[in-house]
Amino acid sequence: MQSKHSKSETQKPPSIKDKISLKAVIDSMGVPADIILSNAVDPILHINCNGEILNCNSTARVILGYDEGELKNCNIFSLIPEEYTPFIKERIPCCNEDETPGDKEQEKEDMFLLRFPDSKGILNSYECVIFPFCEDEATSFFLNLWIPDHSRNELSSKLQEARSNYEALTETITEAVVMVDESFNIIYANSSCKRVFGYTREELTGSPFAMLFPREVFSRYADEFKKYFYMDAQDDQSVRKELEVLGRSKNRGVSPLEISFGNSRELEQRTIICIIRDITQRKKQERQLRYLAYHDKLTELGNRDLFHTDIEEFFKINKSHEELCGALLFLDLDGFKQVNDTLGHQAGDLLLISTAKRLRGLMRESDMIYRFGGDEFVILITRLSSQSDVDLICRKILQVIQRSYNFEKNNQNHKVNIGVSIGVALLPAHGTDRETVTRHADLAMYKSKESGKNRYTIFSEELTLKAKNKWLIDQGLKTALVNQEMYLLYQPIVNRDGDITGVEALIRWNHPTQGLISPDDFIPPAEESGLINPIGRWVLEHALMDIKELNRIMNRQLYVSINISTRQLNAPDFLEIVGRAIKRSKIKLENLRFELTETFIMQSPEQAIRVLEQLKKNHPGLKLVIDDFGKGYSSLQYLSRLPVDVIKIDRSFIKEIPAENNRKVITSIVNLANSLNLGIVAEGIETEEQREYPPLKDCQYMQGYLFSKAITYKELLQYLNR
Ligand code: C2E
Ligand code: CA
Ligand code: CA
């Protein structure tokens, strides 16, 4: 039997039509497989559906390069490169369990390229067609092979033509183009390779592809490169078409490259085509952009985003650490705003830059420093073993920031001193996530501010508790009045004989869940939020009504002394509110006193003087008391200008009686009051000793637990009846 498409007859690879007729011949003849094999001119392998080679003809043996019997009983799948197995498997139906044999025979009868190793392992290319063969009910397969003949192959010459066009094209582009064969040898290089790699095309052609990469890079990527040879034109999604790798040039060392891959599927060999760009410049730009995105322009410290990345990284690395291994420091400069306001923004900027420098000079290389904007700095200490190190670092920071800053402005040298408030969270004790540790460090920092600035505070749970309480207070205050949680107490004020002359109204808040909250705890937040205005108004109205009623019932002329905060004083409708309350209660003006603290008045003395003068003008007879006198620094100049009538000596001086230096203070306050013709109240009198204290002998009025605590209206009635 003679195959119709032996080369001697047709000089061409068989067409599909030829192959079908060959199958027809095989089918119709019912000839045994051995006969077919021995008569075929083409090399033919006979395999079963598992790929085992049952037999082959001598042509196959010779062409494939094996000795007699060498191929028999081998499995074809263990011989050929793995990438080719699907081509065969899909053509021998029992390898595809879903399909019944013979189902798709027709479709699968196309020719494909097969790489087959000779006995030395050298791969050669063959064109291949597979035919099923039925003998005694069993299906086996004939693999019909041809050596591709490209000199007469139309497709091949077209490819050749395309290739030279392609080569001409590659000469015009600035990227390096290399073509690499399956053994990773460069078979073509364009002249731009010289620019990218420093090698001429002659130097590259025939050289190993590996020479374009540092050794370890090539070995890491070799498998990845291999995939490109078999990447299908139909786009294999699993293979990226671009790679960024480090390359190596002849004399410029290592630089980042971007390689785009394509492959040619020429019949005799597979090649990859690599278009290679040096992306050093782009990488540099990317780095610059990234730097800008993660750094503060002014100080060149990291910004908040970088901090977020770093701290997440820190937690990842130290996930299993339970002992102290780091610390987060929040820094807020004290007095920065004044520098900005008095010397201008430029000086402010310089101060921030020098602060950054000072911090950087102080911290270790492994510590990260960030600026969150404004005068907030953050330090992440990533290696730490004892808390005493934290104390030491904080003390050093306080020291370096305290050193004077010098500025030139308008040819003048300015010396500026600032401080810094630091809050510390220890890691991981004070949190194992970003949100918690920043909140804790921030809270500790606020604590430092609150306790007088220029110091450091290490976070403790107690701070959270305080913050939580503050929150509860802020929330509760909004509804306290409406829910009738507030009430007034009155503390008697007595003369030297112990007779009651008036009362001070003192507010109380009975919080629904927290119980009784001291005014020292809720008045400051109420002042901060402005809620002191409705609260103060409520106090004013109720105290006036109460005292008016009390005096009526008891037939007395007691006065009520009401605490007024500056925020109230500064409210635009203060005078109006007071006027209305006085009118409504019909209280006698000599029965009304307002207490203002010295520190409050001194915050904006001119404004206080203006309002108080107007108040006295509107309501002649109403008396003004300076509360907590001696506690703040009081300027005599203002004191003489304020329309005050009475001063109240702060109870801290009374408390420490008979401390010697208090004697001097009390004596001078009393002398001052006398010289200005002001009345004096001593508050906080708890003992007989305090009452009889000689420097207080000129003090007309007293107030304190010795006489009475603050009591309810009802209790006050009983007190008066005694
Ligand atoms: P303050 O005006 O100095 O009031 C005197 C405080 O001293 C009161 O505390 C009073 O109970 C307490 N006190 C009186 N005698 C003695 C004593 O012998 N020994 C001791 N240790 N303490 C004594 P309270 O009622 O807790 O008020 C605290 C502060 O809250 C007041 O200090 C005042 O500044 C403010 N405050 C109270 N009620 C009002 C109010 O209605 N409006 C405003 N704006 N502030 C108020
Ligand atoms: Ca008071
Ligand atoms: Ca007081």
Short mmCIF file of N, CA and C in Angstrom, two decimals, residues 159-220:
data_model
loop_
_atom_site.label_atom_id
_atom_site.label_comp_id
_atom_site.label_asym_id
_atom_site.label_seq_id
_atom_site.Cartn_x
_atom_site.Cartn_y
_atom_site.Cartn_z
N LEU A 159 6.16 33.70 5.89
CA LEU A 159 6.69 34.03 7.21
C LEU A 159 8.05 34.69 7.08
N GLN A 160 8.85 34.10 6.14
CA GLN A 160 10.18 34.64 5.92
C GLN A 160 10.11 36.10 5.50
N GLU A 161 9.14 36.33 4.63
CA GLU A 161 8.96 37.68 4.12
C GLU A 161 8.51 38.62 5.26
N ALA A 162 7.57 38.07 6.03
CA ALA A 162 7.07 38.87 7.15
C ALA A 162 8.21 39.18 8.10
N ARG A 163 9.06 38.18 8.25
CA ARG A 163 10.16 38.34 9.18
C ARG A 163 11.12 39.44 8.75
N SER A 164 11.40 39.49 7.47
CA SER A 164 12.33 40.54 7.05
C SER A 164 11.67 41.92 7.12
N ASN A 165 10.35 41.93 6.84
CA ASN A 165 9.64 43.21 7.03
C ASN A 165 9.72 43.64 8.48
N TYR A 166 9.53 42.63 9.31
CA TYR A 166 9.49 42.87 10.73
C TYR A 166 10.85 43.39 11.20
N GLU A 167 11.90 42.78 10.65
CA GLU A 167 13.24 43.20 11.04
C GLU A 167 13.51 44.64 10.60
N ALA A 168 13.01 44.96 9.43
CA ALA A 168 13.18 46.34 8.95
C ALA A 168 12.47 47.30 9.89
N LEU A 169 11.31 46.85 10.33
CA LEU A 169 10.52 47.69 11.21
C LEU A 169 11.22 47.89 12.55
N THR A 170 11.76 46.81 13.07
CA THR A 170 12.37 46.90 14.39
C THR A 170 13.58 47.83 14.38
N GLU A 171 14.15 48.01 13.20
CA GLU A 171 15.30 48.91 13.12
C GLU A 171 14.89 50.36 13.34
N THR A 172 13.61 50.63 13.11
CA THR A 172 13.19 52.03 13.20
C THR A 172 12.79 52.42 14.62
N ILE A 173 12.66 51.46 15.52
CA ILE A 173 12.18 51.84 16.85
C ILE A 173 13.32 51.97 17.85
N THR A 174 13.05 52.76 18.87
CA THR A 174 14.11 53.08 19.84
C THR A 174 14.26 51.99 20.89
N GLU A 175 13.24 51.14 21.04
CA GLU A 175 13.36 50.06 22.00
C GLU A 175 14.29 48.98 21.45
N ALA A 176 14.91 48.27 22.38
CA ALA A 176 15.71 47.13 21.96
C ALA A 176 14.75 46.00 21.60
N VAL A 177 15.04 45.33 20.48
CA VAL A 177 14.21 44.18 20.10
C VAL A 177 15.12 42.98 19.97
N VAL A 178 14.81 41.92 20.68
CA VAL A 178 15.58 40.69 20.47
C VAL A 178 14.63 39.53 20.24
N MET A 179 15.10 38.59 19.41
CA MET A 179 14.32 37.40 19.16
C MET A 179 15.11 36.26 19.78
N VAL A 180 14.40 35.42 20.53
CA VAL A 180 15.10 34.39 21.31
C VAL A 180 14.52 33.04 20.95
N ASP A 181 15.38 32.04 20.77
CA ASP A 181 14.85 30.71 20.46
C ASP A 181 14.62 29.91 21.73
N GLU A 182 14.14 28.69 21.53
CA GLU A 182 13.72 27.91 22.69
C GLU A 182 14.86 27.53 23.63
N SER A 183 16.08 27.59 23.12
CA SER A 183 17.21 27.29 24.01
C SER A 183 17.74 28.58 24.62
N PHE A 184 16.92 29.63 24.55
CA PHE A 184 17.29 30.91 25.11
C PHE A 184 18.55 31.50 24.48
N ASN A 185 18.67 31.27 23.18
CA ASN A 185 19.74 31.96 22.46
C ASN A 185 19.14 33.10 21.66
N ILE A 186 19.89 34.19 21.60
CA ILE A 186 19.39 35.33 20.84
C ILE A 186 19.65 35.05 19.37
N ILE A 187 18.58 35.05 18.57
CA ILE A 187 18.80 34.78 17.15
C ILE A 187 18.67 36.05 16.32
N TYR A 188 18.20 37.09 16.96
CA TYR A 188 18.12 38.36 16.25
C TYR A 188 18.15 39.48 17.29
N ALA A 189 18.83 40.58 16.93
CA ALA A 189 18.82 41.75 17.81
C ALA A 189 18.82 42.99 16.92
N ASN A 190 18.07 43.99 17.25
CA ASN A 190 18.09 45.20 16.43
C ASN A 190 19.20 46.15 16.92
N SER A 191 19.41 47.23 16.19
CA SER A 191 20.56 48.06 16.55
C SER A 191 20.32 48.92 17.79
N SER A 192 19.03 49.09 18.17
CA SER A 192 18.77 49.85 19.40
C SER A 192 19.28 49.13 20.64
N CYS A 193 19.58 47.86 20.49
CA CYS A 193 20.14 47.11 21.62
C CYS A 193 21.41 47.78 22.13
N LYS A 194 22.09 48.39 21.22
CA LYS A 194 23.35 49.06 21.58
C LYS A 194 23.07 50.17 22.60
N ARG A 195 21.98 50.91 22.33
CA ARG A 195 21.64 52.02 23.20
C ARG A 195 21.17 51.53 24.57
N VAL A 196 20.37 50.46 24.54
CA VAL A 196 19.80 49.97 25.80
C VAL A 196 20.80 49.13 26.59
N PHE A 197 21.53 48.26 25.87
CA PHE A 197 22.39 47.33 26.59
C PHE A 197 23.89 47.56 26.40
N GLY A 198 24.23 48.41 25.43
CA GLY A 198 25.65 48.66 25.18
C GLY A 198 26.29 47.59 24.31
N TYR A 199 25.51 46.58 23.88
CA TYR A 199 26.06 45.54 23.00
C TYR A 199 25.62 45.82 21.57
N THR A 200 26.51 45.51 20.61
CA THR A 200 26.10 45.62 19.21
C THR A 200 25.23 44.42 18.87
N ARG A 201 24.50 44.53 17.77
CA ARG A 201 23.64 43.40 17.37
C ARG A 201 24.47 42.18 17.05
N GLU A 202 25.70 42.42 16.56
CA GLU A 202 26.56 41.29 16.25
C GLU A 202 26.99 40.57 17.53
N GLU A 203 27.27 41.38 18.55
CA GLU A 203 27.68 40.78 19.82
C GLU A 203 26.55 39.93 20.40
N LEU A 204 25.33 40.40 20.16
CA LEU A 204 24.20 39.72 20.79
C LEU A 204 23.76 38.48 20.02
N THR A 205 23.76 38.58 18.69
CA THR A 205 23.23 37.48 17.91
C THR A 205 24.06 36.22 18.18
N GLY A 206 23.37 35.17 18.55
CA GLY A 206 24.04 33.91 18.86
C GLY A 206 24.44 33.80 20.33
N SER A 207 24.32 34.89 21.07
CA SER A 207 24.69 34.84 22.49
C SER A 207 23.48 34.46 23.33
N PRO A 208 23.73 34.00 24.54
CA PRO A 208 22.59 33.63 25.40
C PRO A 208 21.81 34.86 25.86
N PHE A 209 20.50 34.68 25.89
CA PHE A 209 19.59 35.73 26.33
C PHE A 209 19.94 36.14 27.77
N ALA A 210 20.44 35.17 28.54
CA ALA A 210 20.74 35.38 29.96
C ALA A 210 21.74 36.51 30.20
N MET A 211 22.56 36.80 29.19
CA MET A 211 23.58 37.83 29.41
C MET A 211 22.98 39.22 29.59
N LEU A 212 21.69 39.37 29.28
CA LEU A 212 21.06 40.68 29.43
C LEU A 212 20.50 40.92 30.83
N PHE A 213 20.71 39.93 31.72
CA PHE A 213 20.14 40.04 33.07
C PHE A 213 21.16 39.66 34.13
N PRO A 214 21.04 40.20 35.32
CA PRO A 214 21.85 39.68 36.42
C PRO A 214 21.49 38.19 36.59
N ARG A 215 22.47 37.40 36.99
CA ARG A 215 22.25 35.95 36.97
C ARG A 215 21.01 35.52 37.76
N GLU A 216 20.90 36.06 38.98
CA GLU A 216 19.78 35.59 39.82
C GLU A 216 18.43 36.03 39.26
N VAL A 217 18.43 37.16 38.56
CA VAL A 217 17.17 37.62 37.96
C VAL A 217 16.76 36.66 36.85
N PHE A 218 17.74 36.28 36.02
CA PHE A 218 17.40 35.39 34.91
C PHE A 218 16.89 34.05 35.44
N SER A 219 17.57 33.49 36.44
CA SER A 219 17.13 32.18 36.89
C SER A 219 15.76 32.28 37.55
N ARG A 220 15.47 33.43 38.17
CA ARG A 220 14.14 33.57 38.78
C ARG A 220 13.06 33.67 37.70
#
